[in-house]
């Protein structure tokens, strides 16, 4: 059974020693960043170092966040990286239209993930999510989106978050992961933010430091009470396939059973 990913750890592409540590930090996926984490004068070095790394298979899946598709470096990124045996996915920043996804899909067989970081990207969320079979996921880039919208309070992003979650589901994609929590020391704030994200429908989260990984995983794995309830639902459904009420009064039907199965599947990765 494929392990459901819950953690994506970013590492700057121009710091190979940091990438090497990230590969052994316990993240489900390591994301080598060629975009925001790398200064313009180091883009070429970051690209070359990443291509050298990915010339060989890696111990965990490795994605690469390309430079902006409409900028001066993305084409060289694609030429250097497409088809390398260690590359498991490409993350496309600042996507605003489905055509951007299609242009990348025709030059590489690698699974693609679109990051929506503007009002226009959010408005086109479903069109982007269904742009091409190579697209395996969408997610928000909340730092840029916050600036684009002029949002001050975190609650101002809940509508775009829900919009992207619904678009992913409607397109048959996995639930989106949350964007990074920028304060690596604020683990309590990270846990609270993850709990809110989980309530909205996110599944897992990107991280920028290994110490964030166990917090994210704990937040997104089912609790003991949730597992016990899911087991009760599955047992009841095995005895009676129709809608029914449990002894404690809770009503279950096919949708509740499906949720219980997802809960047990996710619990199994622990």
PDB file of C-alpha atoms in Angstrom:
ATOM      1  CA  UNK A   1       0.000   0.000   0.000  1.00  0.00           C
ATOM      2  CA  UNK A   2       1.325   3.437  -0.937  1.00  0.00           C
ATOM      3  CA  UNK A   3       2.179   5.558   2.087  1.00  0.00           C
ATOM      4  CA  UNK A   4       0.021   8.692   2.207  1.00  0.00           C
ATOM      5  CA  UNK A   5       2.394  11.687   2.310  1.00  0.00           C
ATOM      6  CA  UNK A   6       1.862  14.167   5.133  1.00  0.00           C
ATOM      7  CA  UNK A   7       5.124  16.141   5.164  1.00  0.00           C
ATOM      8  CA  UNK A   8       7.000  17.999   2.428  1.00  0.00           C
ATOM      9  CA  UNK A   9      10.326  19.479   3.566  1.00  0.00           C
ATOM     10  CA  UNK A  10      11.758  22.382   1.564  1.00  0.00           C
ATOM     11  CA  UNK A  11      15.525  22.811   1.166  1.00  0.00           C
ATOM     12  CA  UNK A  12      17.379  25.485  -0.850  1.00  0.00           C
ATOM     13  CA  UNK A  13      18.903  24.143  -4.046  1.00  0.00           C
ATOM     14  CA  UNK A  14      22.109  26.167  -3.687  1.00  0.00           C
ATOM     15  CA  UNK A  15      22.959  24.499  -0.353  1.00  0.00           C
ATOM     16  CA  UNK A  16      23.647  20.832  -1.153  1.00  0.00           C
ATOM     17  CA  UNK A  17      24.619  20.040   2.450  1.00  0.00           C
ATOM     18  CA  UNK A  18      21.196  21.206   3.628  1.00  0.00           C
ATOM     19  CA  UNK A  19      19.498  19.118   0.936  1.00  0.00           C
ATOM     20  CA  UNK A  20      21.532  16.085   2.045  1.00  0.00           C
ATOM     21  CA  UNK A  21      20.333  16.550   5.630  1.00  0.00           C
ATOM     22  CA  UNK A  22      16.752  16.990   4.454  1.00  0.00           C
ATOM     23  CA  UNK A  23      16.881  13.616   2.696  1.00  0.00           C
ATOM     24  CA  UNK A  24      17.453  11.893   6.055  1.00  0.00           C
ATOM     25  CA  UNK A  25      15.188  14.101   8.198  1.00  0.00           C
ATOM     26  CA  UNK A  26      12.119  11.871   7.992  1.00  0.00           C
ATOM     27  CA  UNK A  27       9.963  13.876   5.580  1.00  0.00           C
ATOM     28  CA  UNK A  28       7.731  11.989   3.181  1.00  0.00           C
ATOM     29  CA  UNK A  29       8.887  14.221   0.312  1.00  0.00           C
ATOM     30  CA  UNK A  30      11.859  16.578   0.025  1.00  0.00           C
ATOM     31  CA  UNK A  31      11.310  19.677  -2.112  1.00  0.00           C
ATOM     32  CA  UNK A  32      14.479  21.218  -3.516  1.00  0.00           C
ATOM     33  CA  UNK A  33      13.736  24.893  -4.049  1.00  0.00           C
ATOM     34  CA  UNK A  34      15.214  26.709  -7.033  1.00  0.00           C
ATOM     35  CA  UNK A  35      12.883  29.690  -6.697  1.00  0.00           C
ATOM     36  CA  UNK A  36      12.399  31.923  -3.650  1.00  0.00           C
ATOM     37  CA  UNK A  37      15.150  30.365  -1.521  1.00  0.00           C
ATOM     38  CA  UNK A  38      17.869  31.047  -4.108  1.00  0.00           C
ATOM     39  CA  UNK A  39      19.344  34.460  -4.932  1.00  0.00           C
ATOM     40  CA  UNK A  40      19.464  35.397  -8.644  1.00  0.00           C
ATOM     41  CA  UNK A  41      23.261  35.161  -8.853  1.00  0.00           C
ATOM     42  CA  UNK A  42      23.136  31.577  -7.507  1.00  0.00           C
ATOM     43  CA  UNK A  43      20.388  30.206  -9.772  1.00  0.00           C
ATOM     44  CA  UNK A  44      22.838  28.506 -12.128  1.00  0.00           C
ATOM     45  CA  UNK A  45      24.742  26.856  -9.286  1.00  0.00           C
ATOM     46  CA  UNK A  46      21.531  25.673  -7.631  1.00  0.00           C
ATOM     47  CA  UNK A  47      20.327  24.155 -10.908  1.00  0.00           C
ATOM     48  CA  UNK A  48      23.615  22.355 -11.539  1.00  0.00           C
ATOM     49  CA  UNK A  49      23.868  21.048  -7.969  1.00  0.00           C
ATOM     50  CA  UNK A  50      20.298  19.770  -8.093  1.00  0.00           C
ATOM     51  CA  UNK A  51      20.827  18.080 -11.446  1.00  0.00           C
ATOM     52  CA  UNK A  52      23.936  16.372 -10.066  1.00  0.00           C
ATOM     53  CA  UNK A  53      21.993  15.108  -7.045  1.00  0.00           C
ATOM     54  CA  UNK A  54      19.059  13.828  -9.077  1.00  0.00           C
ATOM     55  CA  UNK A  55      21.230  12.013 -11.592  1.00  0.00           C
ATOM     56  CA  UNK A  56      20.892   9.128  -9.122  1.00  0.00           C
ATOM     57  CA  UNK A  57      17.784   7.668  -7.415  1.00  0.00           C
ATOM     58  CA  UNK A  58      17.175   9.075  -3.940  1.00  0.00           C
ATOM     59  CA  UNK A  59      16.067   7.429  -0.669  1.00  0.00           C
ATOM     60  CA  UNK A  60      12.849   9.475  -0.534  1.00  0.00           C
ATOM     61  CA  UNK A  61      10.782  11.140  -3.262  1.00  0.00           C
ATOM     62  CA  UNK A  62      12.338  14.448  -4.340  1.00  0.00           C
ATOM     63  CA  UNK A  63      10.369  17.235  -5.944  1.00  0.00           C
ATOM     64  CA  UNK A  64      11.872  20.425  -7.337  1.00  0.00           C
ATOM     65  CA  UNK A  65      10.183  23.799  -7.193  1.00  0.00           C
ATOM     66  CA  UNK A  66      11.068  25.463 -10.469  1.00  0.00           C
ATOM     67  CA  UNK A  67      11.597  29.136 -10.989  1.00  0.00           C
ATOM     68  CA  UNK A  68       8.599  31.168 -12.176  1.00  0.00           C
ATOM     69  CA  UNK A  69       7.400  29.832 -15.508  1.00  0.00           C
ATOM     70  CA  UNK A  70       7.294  33.290 -17.091  1.00  0.00           C
ATOM     71  CA  UNK A  71      10.758  34.229 -15.845  1.00  0.00           C
ATOM     72  CA  UNK A  72      14.273  33.870 -17.283  1.00  0.00           C
ATOM     73  CA  UNK A  73      15.317  30.637 -15.524  1.00  0.00           C
ATOM     74  CA  UNK A  74      12.458  28.132 -15.819  1.00  0.00           C
ATOM     75  CA  UNK A  75      13.338  26.892 -19.307  1.00  0.00           C
ATOM     76  CA  UNK A  76      16.890  26.078 -18.233  1.00  0.00           C
ATOM     77  CA  UNK A  77      15.552  24.373 -15.102  1.00  0.00           C
ATOM     78  CA  UNK A  78      13.362  22.095 -17.199  1.00  0.00           C
ATOM     79  CA  UNK A  79      16.144  21.290 -19.662  1.00  0.00           C
ATOM     80  CA  UNK A  80      18.519  20.337 -16.852  1.00  0.00           C
ATOM     81  CA  UNK A  81      16.097  18.304 -14.742  1.00  0.00           C
ATOM     82  CA  UNK A  82      13.458  16.649 -16.936  1.00  0.00           C
ATOM     83  CA  UNK A  83      13.883  12.894 -17.035  1.00  0.00           C
ATOM     84  CA  UNK A  84      16.495  12.569 -14.280  1.00  0.00           C
ATOM     85  CA  UNK A  85      16.076   9.293 -12.339  1.00  0.00           C
ATOM     86  CA  UNK A  86      16.044  10.966  -8.924  1.00  0.00           C
ATOM     87  CA  UNK A  87      13.250  13.395  -9.774  1.00  0.00           C
ATOM     88  CA  UNK A  88       9.781  12.416  -8.534  1.00  0.00           C
ATOM     89  CA  UNK A  89       7.868  15.624  -9.211  1.00  0.00           C
ATOM     90  CA  UNK A  90       7.984  19.256 -10.291  1.00  0.00           C
ATOM     91  CA  UNK A  91       6.279  22.011  -8.347  1.00  0.00           C
ATOM     92  CA  UNK A  92       5.221  24.898 -10.551  1.00  0.00           C
ATOM     93  CA  UNK A  93       5.117  28.261  -8.769  1.00  0.00           C
ATOM     94  CA  UNK A  94       2.691  31.105  -9.312  1.00  0.00           C
ATOM     95  CA  UNK A  95       0.449  29.232 -11.751  1.00  0.00           C
ATOM     96  CA  UNK A  96      -2.459  31.347 -13.007  1.00  0.00           C
ATOM     97  CA  UNK A  97      -3.790  29.460 -16.050  1.00  0.00           C
ATOM     98  CA  UNK A  98      -4.138  25.834 -17.202  1.00  0.00           C
ATOM     99  CA  UNK A  99      -1.995  26.600 -20.268  1.00  0.00           C
ATOM    100  CA  UNK A 100       1.059  27.001 -18.030  1.00  0.00           C
ATOM    101  CA  UNK A 101       0.607  23.451 -16.774  1.00  0.00           C
ATOM    102  CA  UNK A 102       0.142  22.106 -20.296  1.00  0.00           C
ATOM    103  CA  UNK A 103       3.310  23.798 -21.558  1.00  0.00           C
ATOM    104  CA  UNK A 104       5.361  22.022 -18.918  1.00  0.00           C
ATOM    105  CA  UNK A 105       3.560  18.699 -19.325  1.00  0.00           C
ATOM    106  CA  UNK A 106       4.530  18.387 -22.987  1.00  0.00           C
ATOM    107  CA  UNK A 107       8.252  18.555 -22.234  1.00  0.00           C
ATOM    108  CA  UNK A 108       8.518  16.218 -19.236  1.00  0.00           C
ATOM    109  CA  UNK A 109       6.825  13.008 -18.083  1.00  0.00           C
ATOM    110  CA  UNK A 110       7.299  13.911 -14.413  1.00  0.00           C
ATOM    111  CA  UNK A 111       4.221  14.396 -12.182  1.00  0.00           C
ATOM    112  CA  UNK A 112       3.372  18.076 -11.772  1.00  0.00           C
ATOM    113  CA  UNK A 113       2.045  20.076  -8.814  1.00  0.00           C
ATOM    114  CA  UNK A 114       0.673  23.590  -9.289  1.00  0.00           C
ATOM    115  CA  UNK A 115       1.091  26.301  -6.661  1.00  0.00           C
ATOM    116  CA  UNK A 116      -1.617  28.960  -6.730  1.00  0.00           C
ATOM    117  CA  UNK A 117      -0.245  32.195  -5.299  1.00  0.00           C
ATOM    118  CA  UNK A 118      -2.507  34.942  -6.629  1.00  0.00           C
ATOM    119  CA  UNK A 119      -6.159  35.886  -6.853  1.00  0.00           C
ATOM    120  CA  UNK A 120      -6.164  34.889 -10.526  1.00  0.00           C
ATOM    121  CA  UNK A 121      -4.697  31.482  -9.732  1.00  0.00           C
ATOM    122  CA  UNK A 122      -7.367  30.847  -7.101  1.00  0.00           C
ATOM    123  CA  UNK A 123     -10.126  31.937  -9.490  1.00  0.00           C
ATOM    124  CA  UNK A 124      -8.820  29.401 -12.045  1.00  0.00           C
ATOM    125  CA  UNK A 125      -8.302  26.640  -9.457  1.00  0.00           C
ATOM    126  CA  UNK A 126     -10.559  24.011 -11.041  1.00  0.00           C
ATOM    127  CA  UNK A 127      -9.394  24.752 -14.597  1.00  0.00           C
ATOM    128  CA  UNK A 128      -5.791  24.373 -13.432  1.00  0.00           C
ATOM    129  CA  UNK A 129      -6.585  21.213 -11.483  1.00  0.00           C
ATOM    130  CA  UNK A 130      -8.015  19.600 -14.626  1.00  0.00           C
ATOM    131  CA  UNK A 131      -5.453  21.019 -17.068  1.00  0.00           C
ATOM    132  CA  UNK A 132      -3.559  17.793 -17.821  1.00  0.00           C
ATOM    133  CA  UNK A 133      -3.341  14.191 -16.547  1.00  0.00           C
ATOM    134  CA  UNK A 134       0.252  14.854 -15.466  1.00  0.00           C
ATOM    135  CA  UNK A 135      -1.017  17.283 -12.819  1.00  0.00           C
ATOM    136  CA  UNK A 136      -1.234  15.364  -9.539  1.00  0.00           C
ATOM    137  CA  UNK A 137      -1.978  18.143  -7.082  1.00  0.00           C
ATOM    138  CA  UNK A 138      -2.630  21.799  -6.379  1.00  0.00           C
ATOM    139  CA  UNK A 139      -1.794  23.881  -3.328  1.00  0.00           C
ATOM    140  CA  UNK A 140      -1.672  27.475  -2.179  1.00  0.00           C
ATOM    141  CA  UNK A 141       1.377  29.675  -1.813  1.00  0.00           C
ATOM    142  CA  UNK A 142       0.020  31.828   0.973  1.00  0.00           C
ATOM    143  CA  UNK A 143       2.827  34.357   1.375  1.00  0.00           C
ATOM    144  CA  UNK A 144       2.387  35.700  -2.151  1.00  0.00           C
ATOM    145  CA  UNK A 145      -1.385  35.285  -2.001  1.00  0.00           C
ATOM    146  CA  UNK A 146      -1.574  37.273   1.225  1.00  0.00           C
ATOM    147  CA  UNK A 147       0.355  40.111  -0.408  1.00  0.00           C
ATOM    148  CA  UNK A 148      -1.754  39.971  -3.572  1.00  0.00           C
ATOM    149  CA  UNK A 149      -5.010  40.162  -1.625  1.00  0.00           C
ATOM    150  CA  UNK A 150      -3.809  42.629   1.000  1.00  0.00           C
ATOM    151  CA  UNK A 151      -4.913  40.223   3.716  1.00  0.00           C
ATOM    152  CA  UNK A 152      -3.821  41.017   7.252  1.00  0.00           C
ATOM    153  CA  UNK A 153      -5.658  38.506   9.434  1.00  0.00           C
ATOM    154  CA  UNK A 154      -5.171  34.801   8.805  1.00  0.00           C
ATOM    155  CA  UNK A 155      -8.925  34.247   8.614  1.00  0.00           C
ATOM    156  CA  UNK A 156      -8.944  36.282   5.415  1.00  0.00           C
ATOM    157  CA  UNK A 157      -7.369  33.311   3.623  1.00  0.00           C
ATOM    158  CA  UNK A 158      -9.983  30.741   4.638  1.00  0.00           C
ATOM    159  CA  UNK A 159     -12.104  31.282   1.522  1.00  0.00           C
ATOM    160  CA  UNK A 160      -9.175  30.744  -0.907  1.00  0.00           C
ATOM    161  CA  UNK A 161      -8.161  27.716   1.149  1.00  0.00           C
ATOM    162  CA  UNK A 162     -11.608  26.196   0.849  1.00  0.00           C
ATOM    163  CA  UNK A 163     -11.767  27.096  -2.840  1.00  0.00           C
ATOM    164  CA  UNK A 164      -8.594  25.143  -3.562  1.00  0.00           C
ATOM    165  CA  UNK A 165      -9.693  22.172  -1.422  1.00  0.00           C
ATOM    166  CA  UNK A 166     -13.009  21.962  -3.298  1.00  0.00           C
ATOM    167  CA  UNK A 167     -11.302  22.338  -6.690  1.00  0.00           C
ATOM    168  CA  UNK A 168      -8.884  19.508  -5.922  1.00  0.00           C
ATOM    169  CA  UNK A 169     -11.690  17.221  -4.834  1.00  0.00           C
ATOM    170  CA  UNK A 170     -13.832  18.075  -7.853  1.00  0.00           C
ATOM    171  CA  UNK A 171     -10.872  17.285 -10.123  1.00  0.00           C
ATOM    172  CA  UNK A 172     -10.254  13.934  -8.437  1.00  0.00           C
ATOM    173  CA  UNK A 173      -6.925  15.006  -6.957  1.00  0.00           C
ATOM    174  CA  UNK A 174      -5.594  14.322  -3.475  1.00  0.00           C
ATOM    175  CA  UNK A 175      -6.486  16.906  -0.811  1.00  0.00           C
ATOM    176  CA  UNK A 176      -4.065  19.843  -0.921  1.00  0.00           C
ATOM    177  CA  UNK A 177      -1.328  20.202   1.670  1.00  0.00           C
ATOM    178  CA  UNK A 178      -1.034  23.348   3.758  1.00  0.00           C
ATOM    179  CA  UNK A 179       1.557  25.947   2.986  1.00  0.00           C
ATOM    180  CA  UNK A 180       4.590  26.447   5.246  1.00  0.00           C
ATOM    181  CA  UNK A 181       4.415  27.932   8.738  1.00  0.00           C
ATOM    182  CA  UNK A 182       7.202  30.542   8.575  1.00  0.00           C
ATOM    183  CA  UNK A 183       8.213  30.662  12.272  1.00  0.00           C
ATOM    184  CA  UNK A 184      10.302  27.552  12.912  1.00  0.00           C
ATOM    185  CA  UNK A 185      10.332  28.194  16.681  1.00  0.00           C
ATOM    186  CA  UNK A 186       6.558  28.551  17.044  1.00  0.00           C
ATOM    187  CA  UNK A 187       5.636  24.877  17.303  1.00  0.00           C
ATOM    188  CA  UNK A 188       2.481  25.551  19.318  1.00  0.00           C
ATOM    189  CA  UNK A 189       1.308  27.978  16.651  1.00  0.00           C
ATOM    190  CA  UNK A 190       2.157  25.421  13.991  1.00  0.00           C
ATOM    191  CA  UNK A 191       0.089  22.759  15.753  1.00  0.00           C
ATOM    192  CA  UNK A 192      -2.883  25.110  16.105  1.00  0.00           C
ATOM    193  CA  UNK A 193      -2.628  26.139  12.454  1.00  0.00           C
ATOM    194  CA  UNK A 194      -2.471  22.486  11.375  1.00  0.00           C
ATOM    195  CA  UNK A 195      -5.572  21.692  13.431  1.00  0.00           C
ATOM    196  CA  UNK A 196      -7.411  24.500  11.653  1.00  0.00           C
ATOM    197  CA  UNK A 197      -6.146  23.338   8.268  1.00  0.00           C
ATOM    198  CA  UNK A 198      -7.229  19.781   8.952  1.00  0.00           C
ATOM    199  CA  UNK A 199     -10.701  21.028   9.898  1.00  0.00           C
ATOM    200  CA  UNK A 200     -10.896  22.828   6.544  1.00  0.00           C
ATOM    201  CA  UNK A 201      -9.937  19.701   4.598  1.00  0.00           C
ATOM    202  CA  UNK A 202      -6.192  19.975   4.022  1.00  0.00           C
ATOM    203  CA  UNK A 203      -4.070  16.842   4.333  1.00  0.00           C
ATOM    204  CA  UNK A 204      -0.482  17.330   5.492  1.00  0.00           C
ATOM    205  CA  UNK A 205       1.774  20.337   5.268  1.00  0.00           C
ATOM    206  CA  UNK A 206       4.967  21.731   3.815  1.00  0.00           C
ATOM    207  CA  UNK A 207       7.788  22.504   6.252  1.00  0.00           C
ATOM    208  CA  UNK A 208      10.961  24.573   6.201  1.00  0.00           C
ATOM    209  CA  UNK A 209      12.743  22.906   9.148  1.00  0.00           C
ATOM    210  CA  UNK A 210      12.961  19.278  10.324  1.00  0.00           C
ATOM    211  CA  UNK A 211      11.690  20.192  13.804  1.00  0.00           C
ATOM    212  CA  UNK A 212       8.310  20.994  12.223  1.00  0.00           C
ATOM    213  CA  UNK A 213       7.860  17.493  10.783  1.00  0.00           C
ATOM    214  CA  UNK A 214       6.661  15.583  13.886  1.00  0.00           C
ATOM    215  CA  UNK A 215       4.250  18.389  14.779  1.00  0.00           C
ATOM    216  CA  UNK A 216       2.669  18.233  11.332  1.00  0.00           C
ATOM    217  CA  UNK A 217       2.460  14.447  11.361  1.00  0.00           C
ATOM    218  CA  UNK A 218       0.831  14.333  14.804  1.00  0.00           C
ATOM    219  CA  UNK A 219      -1.681  16.971  13.772  1.00  0.00           C
ATOM    220  CA  UNK A 220      -2.769  15.105  10.652  1.00  0.00           C
ATOM    221  CA  UNK A 221      -2.787  11.524  11.897  1.00  0.00           C
ATOM    222  CA  UNK A 222      -6.113  10.341  13.367  1.00  0.00           C
ATOM    223  CA  UNK A 223      -6.419  10.378  17.146  1.00  0.00           C
ATOM    224  CA  UNK A 224      -7.057   7.191  19.127  1.00  0.00           C
ATOM    225  CA  UNK A 225     -10.676   8.246  19.565  1.00  0.00           C
ATOM    226  CA  UNK A 226     -11.077   8.788  15.827  1.00  0.00           C
ATOM    227  CA  UNK A 227      -9.581   5.382  15.078  1.00  0.00           C
ATOM    228  CA  UNK A 228     -11.844   3.683  17.627  1.00  0.00           C
ATOM    229  CA  UNK A 229     -14.910   5.361  16.159  1.00  0.00           C
ATOM    230  CA  UNK A 230     -13.868   4.402  12.622  1.00  0.00           C
ATOM    231  CA  UNK A 231     -13.444   0.774  13.677  1.00  0.00           C
ATOM    232  CA  UNK A 232     -16.900   0.823  15.270  1.00  0.00           C
ATOM    233  CA  UNK A 233     -18.404   2.205  12.072  1.00  0.00           C
ATOM    234  CA  UNK A 234     -16.725  -0.439   9.897  1.00  0.00           C
ATOM    235  CA  UNK A 235     -17.840  -3.242  12.211  1.00  0.00           C
ATOM    236  CA  UNK A 236     -21.426  -1.975  12.200  1.00  0.00           C
ATOM    237  CA  UNK A 237     -21.408  -1.621   8.415  1.00  0.00           C
ATOM    238  CA  UNK A 238     -20.168  -5.196   8.049  1.00  0.00           C
ATOM    239  CA  UNK A 239     -23.226  -6.438   9.952  1.00  0.00           C
ATOM    240  CA  UNK A 240     -25.731  -4.127   8.278  1.00  0.00           C
ATOM    241  CA  UNK A 241     -24.971  -2.453   4.948  1.00  0.00           C
ATOM    242  CA  UNK A 242     -27.787   0.079   5.237  1.00  0.00           C
ATOM    243  CA  UNK A 243     -28.085   3.350   7.110  1.00  0.00           C
ATOM    244  CA  UNK A 244     -28.329   2.863  10.866  1.00  0.00           C
ATOM    245  CA  UNK A 245     -27.775   4.401  14.269  1.00  0.00           C
ATOM    246  CA  UNK A 246     -24.936   3.251  16.513  1.00  0.00           C
ATOM    247  CA  UNK A 247     -25.670   2.395  20.169  1.00  0.00           C
ATOM    248  CA  UNK A 248     -24.419   5.842  21.207  1.00  0.00           C
ATOM    249  CA  UNK A 249     -26.983   7.484  18.907  1.00  0.00           C
ATOM    250  CA  UNK A 250     -24.674   8.527  16.085  1.00  0.00           C
ATOM    251  CA  UNK A 251     -26.139   7.940  12.627  1.00  0.00           C
ATOM    252  CA  UNK A 252     -24.053   6.272   9.942  1.00  0.00           C
ATOM    253  CA  UNK A 253     -24.557   5.812   6.217  1.00  0.00           C
ATOM    254  CA  UNK A 254     -22.376   5.144   3.186  1.00  0.00           C
ATOM    255  CA  UNK A 255     -20.634   8.533   3.413  1.00  0.00           C
ATOM    256  CA  UNK A 256     -19.746   7.956   7.078  1.00  0.00           C
ATOM    257  CA  UNK A 257     -18.408   4.493   6.237  1.00  0.00           C
ATOM    258  CA  UNK A 258     -16.240   5.946   3.453  1.00  0.00           C
ATOM    259  CA  UNK A 259     -14.830   8.499   5.905  1.00  0.00           C
ATOM    260  CA  UNK A 260     -14.114   5.726   8.411  1.00  0.00           C
ATOM    261  CA  UNK A 261     -12.183   3.768   5.793  1.00  0.00           C
ATOM    262  CA  UNK A 262     -10.081   6.827   4.960  1.00  0.00           C
ATOM    263  CA  UNK A 263      -9.372   7.323   8.662  1.00  0.00           C
ATOM    264  CA  UNK A 264      -8.158   3.756   9.122  1.00  0.00           C
ATOM    265  CA  UNK A 265      -6.088   3.925   5.949  1.00  0.00           C
ATOM    266  CA  UNK A 266      -4.344   7.068   7.187  1.00  0.00           C
ATOM    267  CA  UNK A 267      -3.874   5.589  10.662  1.00  0.00           C
ATOM    268  CA  UNK A 268      -2.148   2.626   9.062  1.00  0.00           C
ATOM    269  CA  UNK A 269       0.784   4.759   7.891  1.00  0.00           C
ATOM    270  CA  UNK A 270       1.785   5.335  11.525  1.00  0.00           C
TER     271      UNK A 270
END
